[in-house]
Amino acid sequence: MTNNNSRRSFITTTAIAAALAPLATFGQGYEKAIDRTSKMSSPANLKITKVKCGYIRGSLFVKIYTNQDIWGCGEGVDAVAGTYHLVKFFGAVLEGKSPLNVHRLFEDIRKAGFFRGAQSGMYIAVLSAIETALWDLAGKALELPVYQLLGGKFRDKVRVYCDTALYQRNLPTTDDFAAAALSAKNMGFNAIKFDLDQANDPNKYDQYNWTASPAELQRMYDQLAAARQAVGPTIDICADMHGRYDAVTAHAIAKRLEPLNLMWLEEPVPAENVEVYKLIADSTTTPICVGENQYLAYGFRRMLEIGAVDIVMPDLQKCGGLGEGQRIANLANLYYTPFAPHMVASFLGAMASAHVCAAVPNFLILEWQSYFHTDPMFRDIVSYDGEWVNSGYITVSEKPGIGVEMNEAGMKKYALPGMPFFE
Ligand code: MG
């Protein structure tokens, strides 16, 4: 049931029909008038009453309730395990306040945690979910899609790349890479991402030292060359190393992959030391992409300032939310750097991210997961009546708010055991 329908249930058809039975014609006119009138809210009196949450797979889902029978939904990812009491704490900060002052509430929560870890990690990942839910709520209250609240859109459709999720297989072969690339291309995607890091590669000499051996480097090149061969020169290919290697390997692989014309090489080394990224980026023509473990715009400032990265990829369900995502994009734009958000959330998070991607000029591409097409859980946990992705693009929702609702009944099946579920 949508918020709109729920609101309408305040004045039920039955009640109207009973009250106005003698005046059937007038009654119909009254109902039509109700339909024409905003059912969403009386914004000036809108107040947050409660914040509730549930945990599914790697995601935290929050729902912010109000005194006007409308609500907002948001999602946080990765750094959200064990955060139930943070959600409750943030809820206490929000209760009784108007949800329409999104940036102010974001600052209220951030500043309330200045000595409690509000610079990064779980605190900011939970704040991302809350902040997103506030945008959803504000959009519903004002009857505008979130991109409109963010200043309007540069594009109607958001290009996505297909993450092949081959890491879920043990030691994928060059044939697996070629087949996954072709499969994504045949589904209409014009950009594909692969993972190159393999902790159990038999050619690896040491579990703790992450210098790739010559055979590992050859394996990585061969896998991506097979993908390139399969799809031809005009499909974008990116490769992720999940920050698992050292600088020696980063220099070697970035150089070696140059003939394959990647869209980017993602996090060959961890991203804490951005001066190392500067050396890597300066040493190769392969574009270097960083950012899924950075928090807030502060996390991107230094790397942009010194020219350490070619593309930034904040995760908007983790880095601080939609407003912070827009700030990061705008900051990157000052350095003529494209914005390509990481995205491992549900379709709720995907569409929330899409609103930001629509609302910034330097958007390049958004992540999309191949398992959205195969794992029924992702369909079960949300409600959305449009097509999710078409030929590699998400059409940005025109509904008030994000445009995708949580399906709590569907979610319940997957709720993390032992954790409160929207209680
Ligand atoms: Mg990555």
Coordinates of C-alpha atoms and ligand atoms in Angstrom, one line a residue, residues 161 163 193 195 240-242 266-267 292 313 342 367, ligand 1:
Y161 CA 27.3 -0.9 -15.2
D163 CA 28.9 -6.0 -11.8
K193 CA 32.8 -4.7 -14.0
D195 CA 36.9 -8.5 -9.8
D240 CA 38.1 -4.0 -9.1
M241 CA 40.9 -5.2 -6.8
H242 CA 39.1 -4.4 -3.5
E266 CA 39.3 0.3 -8.9
E267 CA 41.2 0.3 -5.6
E292 CA 33.7 3.1 -1.6
M313 CA 33.0 6.2 -6.4
H342 CA 29.4 2.3 -5.8
E367 CA 26.9 0.3 -10.1
Ligands
MG1 MG 34.9 -1.9 -5.2

